[in-house]
Amino acid sequence: MQLINASIITIGDELLIGQTIDTNSAFISQELNKIGIWVHHRLAVGDDWDEIWNALDEESRNSEIIILTGGLGPTADDITKPLLCKYFGGQLVLNEKVLEHIKYLFEKVYLRSGPLLESNKKQAEVPDTCTVIPNLRGTAPGMHFQKGGKSFFSLPGVPAEMKGLMTEEVLPWLKNHFELPAIVHKTFFTAGQGESFIADKIKDWEASLSPNIRLAYLPAYGMVKLRLTAKGENATDLENQMIPYVEKLKDLIKDYLVAEEDVPMEVVIGRILKSINKTLATAESCTGGYIAHLITSVSGSSQYYKGSIVSYANEVKETVLGVKRETLKTSGAVSEETVLQMISGVIVKLNVDYAIATSGIMGPDGGSKEKPVGTVWVAVGNKKKTVTKQFHFRFDRERNIQQTSMYALNMLRKFILADLQPNNL
Amino acid sequence: MQLINASIITIGDELLIGQTIDTNSAFISQELNKIGIWVHHRLAVGDDWDEIWNALDEESRNSEIIILTGGLGPTADDITKPLLCKYFGGQLVLNEKVLEHIKYLFEKVYLRSGPLLESNKKQAEVPDTCTVIPNLRGTAPGMHFQKGGKSFFSLPGVPAEMKGLMTEEVLPWLKNHFELPAIVHKTFFTAGQGESFIADKIKDWEASLSPNIRLAYLPAYGMVKLRLTAKGENATDLENQMIPYVEKLKDLIKDYLVAEEDVPMEVVIGRILKSINKTLATAESCTGGYIAHLITSVSGSSQYYKGSIVSYANEVKETVLGVKRETLKTSGAVSEETVLQMISGVIVKLNVDYAIATSGIMGPDGGSKEKPVGTVWVAVGNKKKTVTKQFHFRFDRERNIQQTSMYALNMLRKFILADLQPNNL
């Protein structure tokens, strides 16, 4: 079986002056890796004719597949399309289908009145040597070229558009076009322990893995995802080969295992709540609505999520959630007493089965000797019972908000699961 | 004056399977760009001898400065140091100073008992052909090589360590070593119009720019950032040279100009509210707390932001915000009447000066013929007046939430500024 090499070329001065962090390459690499294509080069070049031209020469020398992103916007500094036209021969022609789509977007979606701008019309021009890849999400179409037996894909740099084209068009084409090795991925989502702790716990198991099975750590705030990748000739054989390894791993990490797939915590919570037909609300101070955002980022969350009281000001904790003024005076907003009262307040106010409450000092300002930045109280509960926990984070404000939210959701998950055990309450 | 080119080579398989998002390159590019060094190439390669070797050959052909990050950790798969030793000649020797520092870190900082691991001792070995760059923040030292008149810097991949070495060692060395041009950046943040619209509006102005001034577009959801970069001998001269261009540009985009710097919308809103000493609250249905999250991601936002009623369920719109059941029945939750009542409700309930309300269908489910996915109503107002607007988005759920939030914040910004004009209300 041939080993397929790929290169990713990201185009744009904004990458070279560091204005943009390139997340596209990571996504493309992951997706190609999943189907058994090895990205051996990632290159970023500016909006510069020679740089792009040389990159195409250079990368196509060692790769079967070259994926370009960026440089397709309507603005003047984009030279990619004329260059591709020259590089692959042919000439720019107006593609009626693309033009129709652009008109549709401007009239029906962007609701722009008046005629199309020249710069937008130009986006409908594509080299007649390419196969157009329709971009449902934007005005710049994707383009597919073939040269010297190599496949070139030019995709817009807007992440949502690039992802759409990769998922719906490029990956399916690659799967059909190449004889790729069988790849089986299994992801195990753990929460509550750091990467090094997990690594130490499973190091003997990891050493025992057969050579065609690789383990990758995918750490994120408050969670660690373990991905097993098996490569071989036949998917079923790989599945069977993995069974004993998977069983052993699940046993080793059972206390931290959230899901046996790569799925966000908020989706796991949603499934649990739907399955038991219960409702949830949140009372957020320091997380400032981020937990609500995570939960409502899941389509269909209105089935189990009623809302959040983002009580950023103490006044709101008092007037809306009914936290006692006395408590705020004596124990302060960042205290166990306060989050306990926030829980009972929001459960009654929003009439739900379960609730989460958060209060803390996210920094960089607002810390004190007794309550330094990173001090956080979280409570989860129902009408009968509440569990509280204090955390001491460091890091920056953004990380504190994300970690608090992740830990709070995991606390809720454990609370509900325990709540479902008959003898547990 | 010589134009100095630089290349960045990031090393590590984790980059090529998309496990890690490369933020180091963006930081290094930014810092080099600020001192007038142009990064014309960014390359990511795996932990592979030939790939790294070829990258060094290739990049040193066109760059004066080559910066490598990663591949220096204590783990087995790191081949970078032996390779550098071979590439630049010489041999690996134990550096006593580095060893001392590693011992110090383990004993005093990591508080590890017992002898050093071999893998950690090995980190004190460096090629005798390099100048060691002490790494105060970690065990892997930086290394500086010279070959063929080119400068090579090998830095650890841990962001905090890399940043420390860049800031304290590499950048000062480069400033002393090269005669660098002066660089002046100016960023203009616009909202409410797309990239192509702005581009068309300023195309004559853009054509008039002198050759040493470059314009870059940095589009994002609901906003466009324009960055002017001037390169020359003297910063003051550049500042003066830019004045007429800047004045003209500001006039051309005055209706969409949010800020004359690269700053998030939520920071702009915060500054305005602080300056007039007014308070804000939000009543969010379809944005599900995302607006609250944006606002509270700004440190100090508690000075002007009281909180949000995330009324995801209609029941909460009724019981907490006082939206009339009749309205929800007849006009529905996604309607002008509902967001109007959400505004008046939250202004009273949270006792604030200004408020934002959102209600819409974010998709992919929940759309109807009359109200398809992407139908959104936004209201902004104060006790005396409310402005509403209907939007028709498409795309995916995540983008709808982000765009709604950005447009809503911009509506609020415009409302407050109009509100401050004495004759305007």
JSON list of C-alpha atoms in Angstrom, two decimals, chain B residues 271-391:
[
{"chain": "B", "resi": 271, "resn": "ARG", "atom": "CA", "xyz": [-14.30, 52.03, 27.88]},
{"chain": "B", "resi": 272, "resn": "ILE", "atom": "CA", "xyz": [-17.39, 53.97, 26.78]},
{"chain": "B", "resi": 273, "resn": "LEU", "atom": "CA", "xyz": [-19.48, 52.79, 29.74]},
{"chain": "B", "resi": 274, "resn": "LYS", "atom": "CA", "xyz": [-16.67, 53.52, 32.21]},
{"chain": "B", "resi": 275, "resn": "SER", "atom": "CA", "xyz": [-16.12, 57.00, 30.76]},
{"chain": "B", "resi": 276, "resn": "ILE", "atom": "CA", "xyz": [-19.81, 57.95, 31.20]},
{"chain": "B", "resi": 277, "resn": "ASN", "atom": "CA", "xyz": [-20.16, 55.93, 34.41]},
{"chain": "B", "resi": 278, "resn": "LYS", "atom": "CA", "xyz": [-23.23, 53.98, 33.22]},
{"chain": "B", "resi": 279, "resn": "THR", "atom": "CA", "xyz": [-24.23, 50.35, 33.72]},
{"chain": "B", "resi": 280, "resn": "LEU", "atom": "CA", "xyz": [-25.22, 47.56, 31.35]},
{"chain": "B", "resi": 281, "resn": "ALA", "atom": "CA", "xyz": [-27.16, 44.31, 31.53]},
{"chain": "B", "resi": 282, "resn": "THR", "atom": "CA", "xyz": [-28.15, 41.76, 28.90]},
{"chain": "B", "resi": 283, "resn": "ALA", "atom": "CA", "xyz": [-31.23, 39.59, 28.34]},
{"chain": "B", "resi": 284, "resn": "GLU", "atom": "CA", "xyz": [-30.12, 36.76, 26.12]},
{"chain": "B", "resi": 285, "resn": "SER", "atom": "CA", "xyz": [-32.15, 34.06, 24.50]},
{"chain": "B", "resi": 286, "resn": "CYS", "atom": "CA", "xyz": [-30.48, 32.89, 21.29]},
{"chain": "B", "resi": 287, "resn": "THR", "atom": "CA", "xyz": [-27.00, 34.11, 22.22]},
{"chain": "B", "resi": 288, "resn": "GLY", "atom": "CA", "xyz": [-27.28, 31.97, 25.35]},
{"chain": "B", "resi": 289, "resn": "GLY", "atom": "CA", "xyz": [-24.86, 33.95, 27.50]},
{"chain": "B", "resi": 290, "resn": "TYR", "atom": "CA", "xyz": [-22.21, 34.54, 24.86]},
{"chain": "B", "resi": 291, "resn": "ILE", "atom": "CA", "xyz": [-22.59, 38.33, 25.02]},
{"chain": "B", "resi": 292, "resn": "ALA", "atom": "CA", "xyz": [-22.24, 38.14, 28.80]},
{"chain": "B", "resi": 293, "resn": "HIS", "atom": "CA", "xyz": [-19.13, 36.02, 28.32]},
{"chain": "B", "resi": 294, "resn": "LEU", "atom": "CA", "xyz": [-17.57, 38.52, 25.91]},
{"chain": "B", "resi": 295, "resn": "ILE", "atom": "CA", "xyz": [-18.24, 41.44, 28.23]},
{"chain": "B", "resi": 296, "resn": "THR", "atom": "CA", "xyz": [-17.00, 39.65, 31.36]},
{"chain": "B", "resi": 297, "resn": "SER", "atom": "CA", "xyz": [-13.87, 38.41, 29.59]},
{"chain": "B", "resi": 298, "resn": "VAL", "atom": "CA", "xyz": [-12.65, 41.98, 30.09]},
{"chain": "B", "resi": 299, "resn": "SER", "atom": "CA", "xyz": [-10.96, 42.49, 33.46]},
{"chain": "B", "resi": 300, "resn": "GLY", "atom": "CA", "xyz": [-12.73, 45.20, 35.45]},
{"chain": "B", "resi": 301, "resn": "SER", "atom": "CA", "xyz": [-16.06, 44.72, 33.66]},
{"chain": "B", "resi": 302, "resn": "SER", "atom": "CA", "xyz": [-17.80, 44.45, 37.03]},
{"chain": "B", "resi": 303, "resn": "GLN", "atom": "CA", "xyz": [-17.52, 48.26, 37.17]},
{"chain": "B", "resi": 304, "resn": "TYR", "atom": "CA", "xyz": [-20.18, 48.65, 34.45]},
{"chain": "B", "resi": 305, "resn": "TYR", "atom": "CA", "xyz": [-21.72, 45.22, 33.83]},
{"chain": "B", "resi": 306, "resn": "LYS", "atom": "CA", "xyz": [-24.30, 43.92, 36.29]},
{"chain": "B", "resi": 307, "resn": "GLY", "atom": "CA", "xyz": [-25.23, 40.64, 34.64]},
{"chain": "B", "resi": 308, "resn": "SER", "atom": "CA", "xyz": [-27.43, 38.78, 32.23]},
{"chain": "B", "resi": 309, "resn": "ILE", "atom": "CA", "xyz": [-30.74, 37.00, 32.32]},
{"chain": "B", "resi": 310, "resn": "VAL", "atom": "CA", "xyz": [-30.14, 34.10, 29.95]},
{"chain": "B", "resi": 311, "resn": "SER", "atom": "CA", "xyz": [-33.80, 33.37, 29.30]},
{"chain": "B", "resi": 312, "resn": "TYR", "atom": "CA", "xyz": [-33.43, 30.31, 27.13]},
{"chain": "B", "resi": 313, "resn": "ALA", "atom": "CA", "xyz": [-36.86, 28.95, 28.04]},
{"chain": "B", "resi": 314, "resn": "ASN", "atom": "CA", "xyz": [-39.97, 31.06, 27.37]},
{"chain": "B", "resi": 315, "resn": "GLU", "atom": "CA", "xyz": [-41.02, 30.34, 30.94]},
{"chain": "B", "resi": 316, "resn": "VAL", "atom": "CA", "xyz": [-37.95, 32.34, 32.09]},
{"chain": "B", "resi": 317, "resn": "LYS", "atom": "CA", "xyz": [-38.75, 35.19, 29.71]},
{"chain": "B", "resi": 318, "resn": "GLU", "atom": "CA", "xyz": [-42.13, 35.34, 31.42]},
{"chain": "B", "resi": 319, "resn": "THR", "atom": "CA", "xyz": [-41.29, 34.75, 35.08]},
{"chain": "B", "resi": 320, "resn": "VAL", "atom": "CA", "xyz": [-37.96, 36.61, 35.32]},
{"chain": "B", "resi": 321, "resn": "LEU", "atom": "CA", "xyz": [-38.16, 39.25, 32.56]},
{"chain": "B", "resi": 322, "resn": "GLY", "atom": "CA", "xyz": [-41.94, 39.76, 32.60]},
{"chain": "B", "resi": 323, "resn": "VAL", "atom": "CA", "xyz": [-42.52, 39.13, 28.90]},
{"chain": "B", "resi": 324, "resn": "LYS", "atom": "CA", "xyz": [-46.31, 38.78, 28.45]},
{"chain": "B", "resi": 325, "resn": "ARG", "atom": "CA", "xyz": [-47.57, 35.22, 27.83]},
{"chain": "B", "resi": 326, "resn": "GLU", "atom": "CA", "xyz": [-49.91, 36.74, 25.27]},
{"chain": "B", "resi": 327, "resn": "THR", "atom": "CA", "xyz": [-46.95, 38.15, 23.33]},
{"chain": "B", "resi": 328, "resn": "LEU", "atom": "CA", "xyz": [-45.14, 34.82, 23.32]},
{"chain": "B", "resi": 329, "resn": "LYS", "atom": "CA", "xyz": [-48.35, 33.15, 22.12]},
{"chain": "B", "resi": 330, "resn": "THR", "atom": "CA", "xyz": [-49.27, 35.61, 19.38]},
{"chain": "B", "resi": 331, "resn": "SER", "atom": "CA", "xyz": [-45.94, 37.04, 18.16]},
{"chain": "B", "resi": 332, "resn": "GLY", "atom": "CA", "xyz": [-43.70, 34.22, 19.38]},
{"chain": "B", "resi": 333, "resn": "ALA", "atom": "CA", "xyz": [-40.39, 34.33, 21.23]},
{"chain": "B", "resi": 334, "resn": "VAL", "atom": "CA", "xyz": [-38.53, 35.42, 18.11]},
{"chain": "B", "resi": 335, "resn": "SER", "atom": "CA", "xyz": [-40.25, 38.74, 17.55]},
{"chain": "B", "resi": 336, "resn": "GLU", "atom": "CA", "xyz": [-39.78, 42.47, 17.93]},
{"chain": "B", "resi": 337, "resn": "GLU", "atom": "CA", "xyz": [-42.41, 42.63, 20.68]},
{"chain": "B", "resi": 338, "resn": "THR", "atom": "CA", "xyz": [-40.59, 40.00, 22.72]},
{"chain": "B", "resi": 339, "resn": "VAL", "atom": "CA", "xyz": [-37.14, 41.62, 22.56]},
{"chain": "B", "resi": 340, "resn": "LEU", "atom": "CA", "xyz": [-38.75, 44.99, 23.41]},
{"chain": "B", "resi": 341, "resn": "GLN", "atom": "CA", "xyz": [-40.29, 43.49, 26.54]},
{"chain": "B", "resi": 342, "resn": "MET", "atom": "CA", "xyz": [-37.04, 41.69, 27.39]},
{"chain": "B", "resi": 343, "resn": "ILE", "atom": "CA", "xyz": [-35.23, 45.07, 27.30]},
{"chain": "B", "resi": 344, "resn": "SER", "atom": "CA", "xyz": [-37.68, 46.86, 29.59]},
{"chain": "B", "resi": 345, "resn": "GLY", "atom": "CA", "xyz": [-37.78, 43.81, 31.84]},
{"chain": "B", "resi": 346, "resn": "VAL", "atom": "CA", "xyz": [-34.03, 43.49, 32.31]},
{"chain": "B", "resi": 347, "resn": "ILE", "atom": "CA", "xyz": [-33.49, 47.26, 32.73]},
{"chain": "B", "resi": 348, "resn": "VAL", "atom": "CA", "xyz": [-35.88, 47.25, 35.68]},
{"chain": "B", "resi": 349, "resn": "LYS", "atom": "CA", "xyz": [-34.92, 43.85, 37.09]},
{"chain": "B", "resi": 350, "resn": "LEU", "atom": "CA", "xyz": [-31.18, 44.48, 37.07]},
{"chain": "B", "resi": 351, "resn": "ASN", "atom": "CA", "xyz": [-31.53, 48.25, 37.60]},
{"chain": "B", "resi": 352, "resn": "VAL", "atom": "CA", "xyz": [-29.20, 49.37, 34.78]},
{"chain": "B", "resi": 353, "resn": "ASP", "atom": "CA", "xyz": [-28.85, 52.29, 32.35]},
{"chain": "B", "resi": 354, "resn": "TYR", "atom": "CA", "xyz": [-28.46, 50.31, 29.14]},
{"chain": "B", "resi": 355, "resn": "ALA", "atom": "CA", "xyz": [-29.49, 46.83, 28.00]},
{"chain": "B", "resi": 356, "resn": "ILE", "atom": "CA", "xyz": [-29.20, 44.38, 25.10]},
{"chain": "B", "resi": 357, "resn": "ALA", "atom": "CA", "xyz": [-31.80, 41.73, 24.27]},
{"chain": "B", "resi": 358, "resn": "THR", "atom": "CA", "xyz": [-31.52, 38.91, 21.72]},
{"chain": "B", "resi": 359, "resn": "SER", "atom": "CA", "xyz": [-33.96, 36.28, 20.46]},
{"chain": "B", "resi": 360, "resn": "GLY", "atom": "CA", "xyz": [-33.56, 34.12, 17.37]},
{"chain": "B", "resi": 361, "resn": "ILE", "atom": "CA", "xyz": [-33.32, 30.73, 15.75]},
{"chain": "B", "resi": 362, "resn": "MET", "atom": "CA", "xyz": [-29.69, 29.63, 15.61]},
{"chain": "B", "resi": 363, "resn": "GLY", "atom": "CA", "xyz": [-30.21, 26.28, 13.97]},
{"chain": "B", "resi": 364, "resn": "PRO", "atom": "CA", "xyz": [-29.67, 23.77, 12.64]},
{"chain": "B", "resi": 365, "resn": "ASP", "atom": "CA", "xyz": [-33.13, 22.84, 13.98]},
{"chain": "B", "resi": 366, "resn": "GLY", "atom": "CA", "xyz": [-36.07, 25.00, 15.04]},
{"chain": "B", "resi": 367, "resn": "GLY", "atom": "CA", "xyz": [-36.67, 26.91, 11.82]},
{"chain": "B", "resi": 368, "resn": "SER", "atom": "CA", "xyz": [-40.05, 27.39, 10.15]},
{"chain": "B", "resi": 369, "resn": "LYS", "atom": "CA", "xyz": [-41.31, 28.81, 6.87]},
{"chain": "B", "resi": 370, "resn": "GLU", "atom": "CA", "xyz": [-42.12, 32.19, 8.42]},
{"chain": "B", "resi": 371, "resn": "LYS", "atom": "CA", "xyz": [-39.04, 32.18, 10.66]},
{"chain": "B", "resi": 372, "resn": "PRO", "atom": "CA", "xyz": [-36.22, 30.23, 9.00]},
{"chain": "B", "resi": 373, "resn": "VAL", "atom": "CA", "xyz": [-32.98, 29.35, 10.80]},
{"chain": "B", "resi": 374, "resn": "GLY", "atom": "CA", "xyz": [-30.93, 32.53, 11.13]},
{"chain": "B", "resi": 375, "resn": "THR", "atom": "CA", "xyz": [-33.89, 34.79, 11.93]},
{"chain": "B", "resi": 376, "resn": "VAL", "atom": "CA", "xyz": [-32.77, 36.98, 14.83]},
{"chain": "B", "resi": 377, "resn": "TRP", "atom": "CA", "xyz": [-34.25, 39.97, 16.64]},
{"chain": "B", "resi": 378, "resn": "VAL", "atom": "CA", "xyz": [-31.90, 42.25, 18.59]},
{"chain": "B", "resi": 379, "resn": "ALA", "atom": "CA", "xyz": [-32.91, 45.19, 20.78]},
{"chain": "B", "resi": 380, "resn": "VAL", "atom": "CA", "xyz": [-30.72, 47.76, 22.53]},
{"chain": "B", "resi": 381, "resn": "GLY", "atom": "CA", "xyz": [-32.01, 50.54, 24.71]},
{"chain": "B", "resi": 382, "resn": "ASN", "atom": "CA", "xyz": [-32.24, 52.55, 27.88]},
{"chain": "B", "resi": 383, "resn": "LYS", "atom": "CA", "xyz": [-35.20, 53.58, 30.06]},
{"chain": "B", "resi": 384, "resn": "LYS", "atom": "CA", "xyz": [-36.35, 56.14, 27.49]},
{"chain": "B", "resi": 385, "resn": "LYS", "atom": "CA", "xyz": [-35.76, 54.55, 24.13]},
{"chain": "B", "resi": 386, "resn": "THR", "atom": "CA", "xyz": [-35.22, 51.21, 22.42]},
{"chain": "B", "resi": 387, "resn": "VAL", "atom": "CA", "xyz": [-33.88, 50.37, 18.96]},
{"chain": "B", "resi": 388, "resn": "THR", "atom": "CA", "xyz": [-34.63, 47.01, 17.36]},
{"chain": "B", "resi": 389, "resn": "LYS", "atom": "CA", "xyz": [-33.26, 45.24, 14.32]},
{"chain": "B", "resi": 390, "resn": "GLN", "atom": "CA", "xyz": [-34.03, 41.98, 12.57]},
{"chain": "B", "resi": 391, "resn": "PHE", "atom": "CA", "xyz": [-31.21, 39.91, 11.09]}
]
